Short mmCIF file of C-alpha atoms and ligand atoms in Angstrom, two decimals:
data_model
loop_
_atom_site.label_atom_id
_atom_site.label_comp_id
_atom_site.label_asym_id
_atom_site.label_seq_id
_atom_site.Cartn_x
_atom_site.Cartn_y
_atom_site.Cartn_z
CA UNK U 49 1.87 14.84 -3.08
CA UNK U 50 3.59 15.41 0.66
CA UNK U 51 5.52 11.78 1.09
CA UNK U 52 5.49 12.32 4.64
CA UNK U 53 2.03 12.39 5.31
CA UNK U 54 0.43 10.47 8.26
CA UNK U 55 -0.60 7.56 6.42
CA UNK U 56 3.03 6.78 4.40
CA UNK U 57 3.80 4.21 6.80
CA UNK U 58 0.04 2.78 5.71
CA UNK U 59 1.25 2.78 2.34
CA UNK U 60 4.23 1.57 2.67
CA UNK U 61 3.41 -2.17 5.35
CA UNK U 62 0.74 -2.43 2.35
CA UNK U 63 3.19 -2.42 -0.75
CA UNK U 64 5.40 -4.34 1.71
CA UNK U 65 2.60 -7.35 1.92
CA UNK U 66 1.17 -6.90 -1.11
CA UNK U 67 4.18 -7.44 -3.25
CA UNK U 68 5.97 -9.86 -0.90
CA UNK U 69 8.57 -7.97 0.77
CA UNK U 70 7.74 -8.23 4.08
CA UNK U 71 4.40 -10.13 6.00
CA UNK U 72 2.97 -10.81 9.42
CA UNK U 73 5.02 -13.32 11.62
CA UNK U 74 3.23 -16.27 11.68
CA UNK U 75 0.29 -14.55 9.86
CA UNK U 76 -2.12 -17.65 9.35
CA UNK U 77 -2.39 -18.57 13.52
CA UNK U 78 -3.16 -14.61 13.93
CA UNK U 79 0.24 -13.35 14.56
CA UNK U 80 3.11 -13.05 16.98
CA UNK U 81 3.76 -9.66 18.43
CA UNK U 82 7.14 -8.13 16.86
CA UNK U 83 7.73 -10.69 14.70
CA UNK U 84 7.24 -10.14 10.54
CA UNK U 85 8.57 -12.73 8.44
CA UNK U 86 10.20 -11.50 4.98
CA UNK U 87 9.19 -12.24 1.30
CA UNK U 88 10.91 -13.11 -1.79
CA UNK U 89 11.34 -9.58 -2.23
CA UNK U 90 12.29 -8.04 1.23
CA UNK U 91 15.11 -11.39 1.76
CA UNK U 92 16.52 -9.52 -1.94
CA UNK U 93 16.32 -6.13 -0.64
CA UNK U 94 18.20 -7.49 2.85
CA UNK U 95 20.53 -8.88 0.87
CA UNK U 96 21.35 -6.43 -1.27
CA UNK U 97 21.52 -4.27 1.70
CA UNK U 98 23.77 -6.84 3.62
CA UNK U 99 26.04 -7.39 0.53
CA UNK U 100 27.01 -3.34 0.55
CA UNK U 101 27.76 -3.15 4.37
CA UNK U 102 30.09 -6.43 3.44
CA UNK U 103 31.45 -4.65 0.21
CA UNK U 104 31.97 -1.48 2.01
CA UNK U 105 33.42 -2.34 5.74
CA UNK U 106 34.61 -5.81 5.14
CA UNK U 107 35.98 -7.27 1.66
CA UNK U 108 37.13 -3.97 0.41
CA UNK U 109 39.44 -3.96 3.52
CA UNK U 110 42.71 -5.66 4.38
CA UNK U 111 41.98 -4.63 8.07
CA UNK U 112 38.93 -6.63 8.85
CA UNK U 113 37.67 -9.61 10.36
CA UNK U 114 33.89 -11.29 9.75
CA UNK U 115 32.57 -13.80 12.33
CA UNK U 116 29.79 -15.76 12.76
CA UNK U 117 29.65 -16.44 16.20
CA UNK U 118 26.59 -18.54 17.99
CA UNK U 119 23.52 -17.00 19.24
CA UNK U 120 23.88 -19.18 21.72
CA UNK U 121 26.43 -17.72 24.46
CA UNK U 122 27.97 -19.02 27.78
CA UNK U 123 25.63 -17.22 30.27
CA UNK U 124 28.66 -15.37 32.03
CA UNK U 125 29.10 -13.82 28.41
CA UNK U 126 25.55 -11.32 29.32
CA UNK U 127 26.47 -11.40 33.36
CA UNK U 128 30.06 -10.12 32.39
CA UNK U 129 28.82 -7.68 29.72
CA UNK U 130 26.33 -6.03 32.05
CA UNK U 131 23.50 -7.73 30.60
CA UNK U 132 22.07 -9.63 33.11
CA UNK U 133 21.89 -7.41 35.64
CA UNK U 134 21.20 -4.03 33.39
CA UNK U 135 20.03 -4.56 30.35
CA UNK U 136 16.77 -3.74 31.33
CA UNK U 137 13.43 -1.37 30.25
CA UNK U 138 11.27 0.76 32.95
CA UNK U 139 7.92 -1.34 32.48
CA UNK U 140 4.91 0.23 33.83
CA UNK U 141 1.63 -1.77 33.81
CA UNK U 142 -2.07 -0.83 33.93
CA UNK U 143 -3.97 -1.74 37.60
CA UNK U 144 -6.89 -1.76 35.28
CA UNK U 145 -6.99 -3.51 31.96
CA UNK U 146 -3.14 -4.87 32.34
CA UNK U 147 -1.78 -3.69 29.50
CA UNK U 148 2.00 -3.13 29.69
CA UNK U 149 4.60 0.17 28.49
CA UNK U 150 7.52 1.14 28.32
CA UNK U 151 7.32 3.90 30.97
CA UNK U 152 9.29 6.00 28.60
CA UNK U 153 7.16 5.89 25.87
CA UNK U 154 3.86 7.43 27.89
CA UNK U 155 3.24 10.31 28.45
CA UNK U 156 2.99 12.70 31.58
CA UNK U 157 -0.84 12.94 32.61
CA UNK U 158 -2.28 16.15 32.07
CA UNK U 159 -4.80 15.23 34.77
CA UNK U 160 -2.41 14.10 37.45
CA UNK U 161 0.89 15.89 36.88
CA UNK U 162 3.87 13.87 37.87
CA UNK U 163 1.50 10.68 37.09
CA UNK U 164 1.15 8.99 33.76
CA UNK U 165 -2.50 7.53 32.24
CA UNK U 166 -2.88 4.46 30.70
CA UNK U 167 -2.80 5.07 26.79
CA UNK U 168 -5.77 2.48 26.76
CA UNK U 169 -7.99 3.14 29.19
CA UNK U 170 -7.50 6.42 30.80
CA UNK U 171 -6.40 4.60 34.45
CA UNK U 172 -3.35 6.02 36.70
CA UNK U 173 -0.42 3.80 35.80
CA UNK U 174 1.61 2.11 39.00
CA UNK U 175 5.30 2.79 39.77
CA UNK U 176 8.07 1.11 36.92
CA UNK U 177 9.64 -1.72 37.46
CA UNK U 178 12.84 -2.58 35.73
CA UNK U 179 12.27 -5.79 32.90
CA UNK U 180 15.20 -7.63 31.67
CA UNK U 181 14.95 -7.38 27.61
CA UNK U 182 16.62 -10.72 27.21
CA UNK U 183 15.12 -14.03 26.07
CA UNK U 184 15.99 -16.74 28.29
CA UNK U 185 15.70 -20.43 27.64
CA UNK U 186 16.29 -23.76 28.78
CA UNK U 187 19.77 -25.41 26.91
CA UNK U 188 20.12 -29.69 27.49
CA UNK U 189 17.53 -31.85 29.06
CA UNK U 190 17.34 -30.23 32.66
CA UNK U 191 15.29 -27.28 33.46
CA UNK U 192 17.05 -25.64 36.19
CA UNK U 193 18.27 -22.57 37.00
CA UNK U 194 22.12 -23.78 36.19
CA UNK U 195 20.49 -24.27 32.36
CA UNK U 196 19.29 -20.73 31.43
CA UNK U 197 20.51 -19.41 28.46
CA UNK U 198 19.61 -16.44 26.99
CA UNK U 199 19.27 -15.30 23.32
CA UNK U 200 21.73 -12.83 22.28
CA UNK U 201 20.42 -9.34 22.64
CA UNK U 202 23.24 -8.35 20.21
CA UNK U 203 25.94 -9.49 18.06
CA UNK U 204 28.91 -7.33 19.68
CA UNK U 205 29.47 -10.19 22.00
CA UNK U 206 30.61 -12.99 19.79
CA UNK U 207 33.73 -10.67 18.56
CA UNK U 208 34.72 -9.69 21.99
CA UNK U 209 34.60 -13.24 23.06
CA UNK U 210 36.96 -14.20 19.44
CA UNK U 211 39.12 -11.67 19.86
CA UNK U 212 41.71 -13.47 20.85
CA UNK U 213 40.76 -16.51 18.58
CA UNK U 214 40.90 -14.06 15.82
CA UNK U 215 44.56 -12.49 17.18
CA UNK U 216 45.91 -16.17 17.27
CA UNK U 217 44.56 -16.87 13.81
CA UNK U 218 45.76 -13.83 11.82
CA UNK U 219 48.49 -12.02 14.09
CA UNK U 220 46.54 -8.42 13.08
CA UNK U 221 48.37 -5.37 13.42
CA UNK U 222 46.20 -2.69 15.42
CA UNK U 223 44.07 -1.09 14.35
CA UNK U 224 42.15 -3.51 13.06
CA UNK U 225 38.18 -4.73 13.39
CA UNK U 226 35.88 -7.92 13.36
CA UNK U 227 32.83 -7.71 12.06
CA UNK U 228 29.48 -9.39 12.39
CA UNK U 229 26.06 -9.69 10.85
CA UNK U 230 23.30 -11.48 12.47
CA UNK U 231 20.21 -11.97 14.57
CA UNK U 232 19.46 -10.90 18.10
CA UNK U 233 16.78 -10.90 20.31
CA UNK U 234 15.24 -8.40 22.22
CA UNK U 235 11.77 -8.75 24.43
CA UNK U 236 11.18 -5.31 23.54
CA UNK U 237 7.31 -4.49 25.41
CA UNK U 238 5.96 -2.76 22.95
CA UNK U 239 7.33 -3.41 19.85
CA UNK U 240 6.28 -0.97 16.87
CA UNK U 241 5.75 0.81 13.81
CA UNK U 242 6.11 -2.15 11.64
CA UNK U 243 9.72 -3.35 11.29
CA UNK U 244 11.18 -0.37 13.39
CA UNK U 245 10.67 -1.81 17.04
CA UNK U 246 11.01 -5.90 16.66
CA UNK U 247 11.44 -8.86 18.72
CA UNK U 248 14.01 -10.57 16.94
CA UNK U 249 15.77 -8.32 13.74
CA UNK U 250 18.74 -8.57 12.21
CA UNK U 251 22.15 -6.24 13.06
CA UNK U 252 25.57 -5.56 11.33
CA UNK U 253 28.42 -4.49 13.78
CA UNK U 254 31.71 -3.58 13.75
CA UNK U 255 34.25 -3.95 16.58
CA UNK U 256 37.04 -1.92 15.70
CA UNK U 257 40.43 -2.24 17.84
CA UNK U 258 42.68 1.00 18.05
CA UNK U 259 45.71 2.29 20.25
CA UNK U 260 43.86 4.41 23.48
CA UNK U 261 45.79 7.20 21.71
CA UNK U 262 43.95 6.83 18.51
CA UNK U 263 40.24 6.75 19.51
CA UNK U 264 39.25 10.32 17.95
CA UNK U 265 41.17 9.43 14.48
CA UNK U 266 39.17 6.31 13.51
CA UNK U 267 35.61 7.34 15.46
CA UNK U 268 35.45 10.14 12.67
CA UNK U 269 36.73 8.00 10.10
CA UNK U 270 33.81 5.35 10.84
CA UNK U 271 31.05 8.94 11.22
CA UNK U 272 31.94 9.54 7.81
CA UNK U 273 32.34 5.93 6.39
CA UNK U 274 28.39 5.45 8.34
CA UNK U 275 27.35 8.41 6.50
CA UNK U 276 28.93 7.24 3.13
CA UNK U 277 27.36 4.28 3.23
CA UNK U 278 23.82 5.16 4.02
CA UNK U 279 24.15 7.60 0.91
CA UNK U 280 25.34 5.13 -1.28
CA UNK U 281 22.30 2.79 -0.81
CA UNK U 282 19.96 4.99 -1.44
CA UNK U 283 19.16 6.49 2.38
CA UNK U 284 17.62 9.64 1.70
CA UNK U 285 20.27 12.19 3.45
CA UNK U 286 17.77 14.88 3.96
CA UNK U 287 16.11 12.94 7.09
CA UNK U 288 19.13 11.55 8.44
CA UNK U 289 20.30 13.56 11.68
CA UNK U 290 23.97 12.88 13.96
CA UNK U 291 22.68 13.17 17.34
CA UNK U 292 25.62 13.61 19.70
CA UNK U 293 24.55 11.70 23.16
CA UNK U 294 24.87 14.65 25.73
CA UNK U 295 27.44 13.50 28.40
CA UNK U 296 25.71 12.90 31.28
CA UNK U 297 23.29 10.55 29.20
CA UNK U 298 26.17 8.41 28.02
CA UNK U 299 26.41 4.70 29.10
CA UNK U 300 29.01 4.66 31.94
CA UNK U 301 31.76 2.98 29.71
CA UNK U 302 31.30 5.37 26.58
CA UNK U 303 33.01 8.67 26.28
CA UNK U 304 31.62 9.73 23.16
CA UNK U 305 28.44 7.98 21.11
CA UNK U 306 26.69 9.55 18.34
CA UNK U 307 22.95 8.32 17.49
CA UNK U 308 22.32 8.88 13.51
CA UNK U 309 18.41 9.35 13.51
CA UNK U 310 16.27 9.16 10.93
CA UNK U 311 12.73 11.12 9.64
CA UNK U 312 10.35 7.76 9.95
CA UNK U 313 7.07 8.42 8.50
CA UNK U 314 6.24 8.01 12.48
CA UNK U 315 8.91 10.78 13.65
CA UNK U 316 12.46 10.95 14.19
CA UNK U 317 13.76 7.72 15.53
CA UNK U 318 17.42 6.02 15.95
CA UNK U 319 18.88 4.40 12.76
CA UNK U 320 22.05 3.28 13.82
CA UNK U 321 24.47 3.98 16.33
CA UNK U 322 28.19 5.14 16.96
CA UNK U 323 29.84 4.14 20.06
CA UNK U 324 33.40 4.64 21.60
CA UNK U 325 33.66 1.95 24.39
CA UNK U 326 37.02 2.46 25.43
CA UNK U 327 38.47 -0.98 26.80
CA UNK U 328 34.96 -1.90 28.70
CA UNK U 329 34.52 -4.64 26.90
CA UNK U 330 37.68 -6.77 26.49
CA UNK U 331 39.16 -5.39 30.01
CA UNK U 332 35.48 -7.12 31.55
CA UNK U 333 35.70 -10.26 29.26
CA UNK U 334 39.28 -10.79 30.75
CA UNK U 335 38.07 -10.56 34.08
CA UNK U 336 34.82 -12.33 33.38
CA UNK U 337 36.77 -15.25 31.62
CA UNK U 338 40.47 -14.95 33.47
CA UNK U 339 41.76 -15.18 30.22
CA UNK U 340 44.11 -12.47 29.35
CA UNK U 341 42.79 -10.63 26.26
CA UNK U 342 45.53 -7.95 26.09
CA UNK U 343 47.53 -7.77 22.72
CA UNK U 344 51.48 -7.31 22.53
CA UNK U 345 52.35 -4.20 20.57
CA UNK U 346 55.37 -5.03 18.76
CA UNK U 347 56.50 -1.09 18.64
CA UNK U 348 56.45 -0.75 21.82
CA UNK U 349 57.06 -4.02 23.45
CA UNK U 350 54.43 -4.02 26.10
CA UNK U 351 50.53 -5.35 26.37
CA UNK U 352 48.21 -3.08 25.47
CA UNK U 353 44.22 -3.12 26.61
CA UNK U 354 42.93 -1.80 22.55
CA UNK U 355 40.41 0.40 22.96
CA UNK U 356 37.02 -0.01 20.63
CA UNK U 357 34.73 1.91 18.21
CA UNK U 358 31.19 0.25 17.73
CA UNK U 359 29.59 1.34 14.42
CA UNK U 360 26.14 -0.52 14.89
CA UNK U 361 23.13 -1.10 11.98
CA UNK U 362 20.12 -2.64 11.75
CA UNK U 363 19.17 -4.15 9.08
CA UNK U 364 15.52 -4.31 9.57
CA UNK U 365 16.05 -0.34 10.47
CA UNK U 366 17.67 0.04 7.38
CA UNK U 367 14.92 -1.62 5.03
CA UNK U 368 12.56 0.55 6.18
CA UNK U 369 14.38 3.76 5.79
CA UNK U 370 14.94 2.33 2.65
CA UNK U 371 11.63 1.69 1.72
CA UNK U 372 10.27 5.79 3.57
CA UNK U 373 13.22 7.11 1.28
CA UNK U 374 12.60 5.12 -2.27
CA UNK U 375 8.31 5.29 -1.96
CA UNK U 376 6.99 8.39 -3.99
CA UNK U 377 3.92 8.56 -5.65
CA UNK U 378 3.30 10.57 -9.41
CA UNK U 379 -0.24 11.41 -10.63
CA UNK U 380 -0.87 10.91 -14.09
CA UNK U 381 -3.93 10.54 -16.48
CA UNK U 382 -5.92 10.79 -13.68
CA UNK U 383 -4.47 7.79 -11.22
CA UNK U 384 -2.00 7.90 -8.78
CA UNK U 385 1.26 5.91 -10.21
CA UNK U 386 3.04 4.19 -6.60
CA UNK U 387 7.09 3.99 -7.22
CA UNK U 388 9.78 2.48 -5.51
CA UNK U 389 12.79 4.53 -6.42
CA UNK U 390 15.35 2.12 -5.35
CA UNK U 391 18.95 2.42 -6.84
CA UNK U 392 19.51 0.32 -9.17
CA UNK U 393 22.11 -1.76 -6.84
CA UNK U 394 19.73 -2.34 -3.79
CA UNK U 395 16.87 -2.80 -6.31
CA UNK U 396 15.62 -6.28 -5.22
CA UNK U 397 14.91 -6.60 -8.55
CA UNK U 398 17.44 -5.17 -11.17
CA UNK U 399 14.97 -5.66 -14.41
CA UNK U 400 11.89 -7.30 -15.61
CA UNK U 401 11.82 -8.98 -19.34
CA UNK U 402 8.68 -9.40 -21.15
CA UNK U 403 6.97 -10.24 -24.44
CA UNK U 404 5.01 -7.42 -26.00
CA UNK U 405 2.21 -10.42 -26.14
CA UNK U 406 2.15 -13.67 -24.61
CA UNK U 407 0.71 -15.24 -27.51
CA UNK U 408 3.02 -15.02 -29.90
CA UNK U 409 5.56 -17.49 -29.88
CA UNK U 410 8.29 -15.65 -32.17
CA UNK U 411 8.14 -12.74 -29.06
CA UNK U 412 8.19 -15.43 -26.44
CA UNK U 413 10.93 -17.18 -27.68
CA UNK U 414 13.30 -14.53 -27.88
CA UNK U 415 12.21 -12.74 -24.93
CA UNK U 416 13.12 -15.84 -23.37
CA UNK U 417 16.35 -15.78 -24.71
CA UNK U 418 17.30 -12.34 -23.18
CA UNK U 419 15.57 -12.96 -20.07
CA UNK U 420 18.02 -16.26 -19.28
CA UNK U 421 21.21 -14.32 -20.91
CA UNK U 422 20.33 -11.22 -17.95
CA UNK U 423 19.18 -13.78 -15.30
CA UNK U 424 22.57 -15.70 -15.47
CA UNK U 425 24.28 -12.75 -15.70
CA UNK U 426 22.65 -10.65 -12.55
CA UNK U 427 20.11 -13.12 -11.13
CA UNK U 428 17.92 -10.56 -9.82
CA UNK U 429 15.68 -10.41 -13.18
CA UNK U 430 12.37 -11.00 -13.00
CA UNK U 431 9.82 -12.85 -16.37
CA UNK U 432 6.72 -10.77 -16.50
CA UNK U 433 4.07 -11.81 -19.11
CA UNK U 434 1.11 -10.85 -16.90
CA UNK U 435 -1.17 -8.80 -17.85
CA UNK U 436 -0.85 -5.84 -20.33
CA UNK U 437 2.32 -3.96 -20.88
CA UNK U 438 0.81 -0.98 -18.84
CA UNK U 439 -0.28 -2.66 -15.43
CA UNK U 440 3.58 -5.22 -15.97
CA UNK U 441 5.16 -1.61 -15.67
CA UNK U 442 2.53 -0.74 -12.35
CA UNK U 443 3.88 -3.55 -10.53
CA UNK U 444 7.35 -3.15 -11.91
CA UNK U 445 7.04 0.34 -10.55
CA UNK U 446 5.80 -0.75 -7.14
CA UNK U 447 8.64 -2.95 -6.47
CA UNK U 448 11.16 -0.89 -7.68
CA UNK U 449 12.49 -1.86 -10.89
CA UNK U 450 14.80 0.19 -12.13
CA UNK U 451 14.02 -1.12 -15.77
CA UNK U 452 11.52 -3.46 -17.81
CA UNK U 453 12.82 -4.27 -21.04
CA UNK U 454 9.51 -5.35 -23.65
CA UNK U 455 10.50 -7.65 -26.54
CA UNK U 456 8.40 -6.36 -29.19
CA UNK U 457 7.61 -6.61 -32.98
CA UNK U 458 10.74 -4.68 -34.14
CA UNK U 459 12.41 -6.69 -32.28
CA UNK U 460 12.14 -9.55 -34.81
CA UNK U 461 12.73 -6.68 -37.71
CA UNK U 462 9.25 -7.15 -39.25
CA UNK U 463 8.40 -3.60 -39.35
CA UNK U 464 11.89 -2.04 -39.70
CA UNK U 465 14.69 -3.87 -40.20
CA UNK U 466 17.45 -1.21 -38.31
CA UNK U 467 15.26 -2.21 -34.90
CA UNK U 468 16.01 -5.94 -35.37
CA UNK U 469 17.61 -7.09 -32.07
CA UNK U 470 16.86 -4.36 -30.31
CA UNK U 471 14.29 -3.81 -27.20
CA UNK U 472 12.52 -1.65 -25.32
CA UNK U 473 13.67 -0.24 -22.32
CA UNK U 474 11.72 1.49 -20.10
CA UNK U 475 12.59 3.90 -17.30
CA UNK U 476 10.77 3.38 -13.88
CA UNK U 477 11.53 7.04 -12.62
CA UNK U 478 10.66 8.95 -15.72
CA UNK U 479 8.89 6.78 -17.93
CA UNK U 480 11.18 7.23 -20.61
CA UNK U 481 12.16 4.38 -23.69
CA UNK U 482 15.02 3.94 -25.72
CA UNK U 483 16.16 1.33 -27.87
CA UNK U 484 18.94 -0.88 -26.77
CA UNK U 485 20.87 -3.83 -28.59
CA UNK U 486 20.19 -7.12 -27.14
CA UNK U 487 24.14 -7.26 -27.75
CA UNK U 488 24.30 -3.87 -25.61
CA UNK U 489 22.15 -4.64 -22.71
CA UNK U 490 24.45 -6.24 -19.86
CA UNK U 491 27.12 -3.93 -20.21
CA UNK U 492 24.25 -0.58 -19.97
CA UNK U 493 22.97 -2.36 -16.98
CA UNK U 494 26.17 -2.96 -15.34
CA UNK U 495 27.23 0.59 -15.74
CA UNK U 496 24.37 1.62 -13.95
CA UNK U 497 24.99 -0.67 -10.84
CA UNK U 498 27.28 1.56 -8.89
P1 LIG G 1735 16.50 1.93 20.77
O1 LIG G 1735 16.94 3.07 21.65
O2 LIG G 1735 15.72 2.36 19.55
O3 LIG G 1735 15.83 0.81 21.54
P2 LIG G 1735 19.12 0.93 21.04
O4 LIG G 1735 19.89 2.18 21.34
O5 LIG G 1735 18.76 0.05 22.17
O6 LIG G 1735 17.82 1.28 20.17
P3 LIG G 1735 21.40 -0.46 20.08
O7 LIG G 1735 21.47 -1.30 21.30
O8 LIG G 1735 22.36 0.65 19.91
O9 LIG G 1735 19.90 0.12 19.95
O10 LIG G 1735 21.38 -1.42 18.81
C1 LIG G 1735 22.06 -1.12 17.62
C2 LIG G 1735 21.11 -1.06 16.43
O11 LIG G 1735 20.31 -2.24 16.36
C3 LIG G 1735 20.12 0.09 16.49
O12 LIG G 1735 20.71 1.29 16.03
C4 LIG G 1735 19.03 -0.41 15.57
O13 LIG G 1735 19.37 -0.19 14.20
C5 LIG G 1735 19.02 -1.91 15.83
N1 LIG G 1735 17.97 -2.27 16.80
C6 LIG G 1735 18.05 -2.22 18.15
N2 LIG G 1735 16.91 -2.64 18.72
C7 LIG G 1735 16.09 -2.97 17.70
C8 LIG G 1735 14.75 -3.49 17.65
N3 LIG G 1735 14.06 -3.78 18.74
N4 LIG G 1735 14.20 -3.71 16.42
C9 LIG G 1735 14.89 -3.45 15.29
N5 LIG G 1735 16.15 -2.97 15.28
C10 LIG G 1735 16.75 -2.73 16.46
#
């Protein structure tokens, strides 16, 4: 069966609610446009997903910095950064039945050329105007003007505004980064295609700080570390594409930003993003602030302005190229078998235990037993006793489970004493068993979480 047709993404937002990764935002009052609120399953997967990017850009590095900076800012933060006074989307809105779009995002009129129609209702859409993508709100107990704040529209900021916290703190040799995971905000106007285009979603982003000199070393350095890492989680490589922004469509302060893109079920979209920024950002925040954010270069005893290279991911982004890369489907016996093939390390669930029948206390009781020895060991295990063996595996399969390990009669060596403490495991890709010692089992599972 063709993965990528039409209806995938169907398939997929259904899994995704139906086994509790990922749900409507505030589903019972009907809703909140670009919002989705994520299950016991889909906060695993994030975190999985989360605890690479940390593994593979942060703790494994010497170099690095992590922050957790507020998403609260000082308004001059957004009207220094360019924010409040470009950080905009051309809306276009319907005379007719008022719907709103991102003028970008309709199409030319084949009627009218040079015109666009309303996607809705057919009507000649008015002129764009530009609309300011950032949340603002009131901060303290008076609502004026003087009290906006906005939600951050990114997490970039709060490094650039610790940098020199961070250079106080640690005395970092450059080059050197600070990194940041966290939420941001953006009042997109049409958000879309389930967790692709969202109000508020989750980024990871790395600031890193190099000599001017240096740029071109360390932005291929992070291309190929970005590429690395979205192999070693399980991306599927085949749809990922390096877009390399033409130069007259480059922001003003970038002189080089590549756009990975992905094959979504809904067409080829941006996944994450590669920017060199030069020294826009800490030469404005000096400025802005009129507090001196150069650093003094030992070597060569003067102040330096570093220069920066962005490496930005969404993590929202990311669980659903996740979820278009792992879903296949496998007809057998005459009914279509639904898979997650997850590796096992992002695999919100790393294995499900089960009694071959819940009825039979013996079974139970040591099924039990291995289930709590592999749930204190890798906490992502999951008791199934639901059911019959064949629809625990179905759901097992659905969610991804790399393995589901049945606690059966030989087990307890009633039918053949060499099988005594031994179990079932059972592969989620091919369907395969072999028998494992209960005394073997973390150290085969830990082998395979590379
Ligand atoms: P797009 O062109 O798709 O709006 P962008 O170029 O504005 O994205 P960046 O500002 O570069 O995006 O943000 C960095 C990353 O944050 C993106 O590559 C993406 O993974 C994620 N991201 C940005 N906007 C959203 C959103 N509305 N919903 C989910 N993830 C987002």
């Amino acid at each position: 069966m063709n993965e990528t047709t039409d209806n995938l993404m169907e398939k997929i937002q259904s899994l995704a609610k139906r086994r509790g990764f990922i749900y409507q935002g505030s589903e019972i009052y009907g809703g909140l446009a670009g919002t989705w609120d994520y299950g016991p399953l889909g906060v695993a997967l994030k975190n999985n997903i989360k605890d690479a990017w940390r593994k593979k850009f942060v703790s494994s590095k010497s170099d690095m910095y992590e922050v957790d900076a507020a998403i609260l800012m000082n308004p001059k933060v957004w009207e220094t950064s360019g924010h409040v006074a470009g950080f905009s989307d051309p809306l276009v809105e319907c005379p007719k039945c008022k719907n709103r779009f991102r003028e970008d995002q309709v199409e030319d009129s084949k009627k009218n050329p040079g015109t666009k129609d309303c996607p809705n209702c057919g009507t000649t859409l008015g002129a764009a105007r530009q609309f300011n993508m950032m949340f603002a709100t009131q901060i303290g107990a008076v609502q004026d003007s003087s009290s906006t704040v906005y939600l951050r529209p990114e997490t970039a900021a709060g490094m650039f505004v610790n940098f020199k916290n961070v250079i106080d703190s640690f005395h970092p040799k450059l080059p050197f980064g600070m990194a940041q995971i966290g939420k941001a905000f953006r009042n997109e106007i049409t958000p879309r295609d389930f967790v692709f285009r969202v109000r508020e979603f989750e980024q990871m982003e790395i600031e890193y700080f190099v000599k001017p000199e240096d740029w071109q070393k360390y932005f291929e350095y992070f291309k190929d570390s970005m590429l690395e890492w979205m192999e070693e989680v399980g991306i599927d490589m085949q749809k990922v594409h390096e877009l390399e922004v033409a130069k007259e469509d480059l922001a003003h302060y970038s002189d080089r930003t590549i756009d990975f893109e992905f094959d979504f079920p809904f067409g080829r979209k941006e996944l994450f993003g590669l920017a060199y920024r030069k020294d826009f950002d800490l030469g404005s925040h000096s400025r802005g602030s009129s507090v001196d954010l150069s650093y003094q270069d030992e070597e060569s005893k003067s102040k330096i302005l570093p220069h920066v290279i962005e490496p930005s991911f969404g993590v929202d982004r990311s669980v659903l190229a996740l979820l278009s890369s792992a879903y296949a489907e496998e007809e057998k016996e005459g009914e279509t078998r639904s898979y997650l093939k997850f590796k096992p390390s992002i695999a919100p669930v790393i294995c499900a235990v089960s009694p071959l029948l819940k009825n039979k206390p013996a079974l139970v009781e040591k099924a039990q037993y291995v289930y709590g020895m592999l749930k204190s060991e890798f906490g992502r295990v999951m008791w199934d006793d639901n059911g019959n063996i064949g629809k625990r595996y179905r759901r097992q399969d659905e969610i991804g489970t790399p393995w589901c390990i049945v606690i059966d009669f030989d087990t307890l060596g009633e039918d053949n004493a060499s099988f005594k403490d031994t179990v079932t495991v059972r592969d989620r890709d091919t369907g395969s068993q072999k028998r494992v010692p209960i005394a073997d089992l973390i150290t085969t599972i830990r082998a395979e979480l590379v």
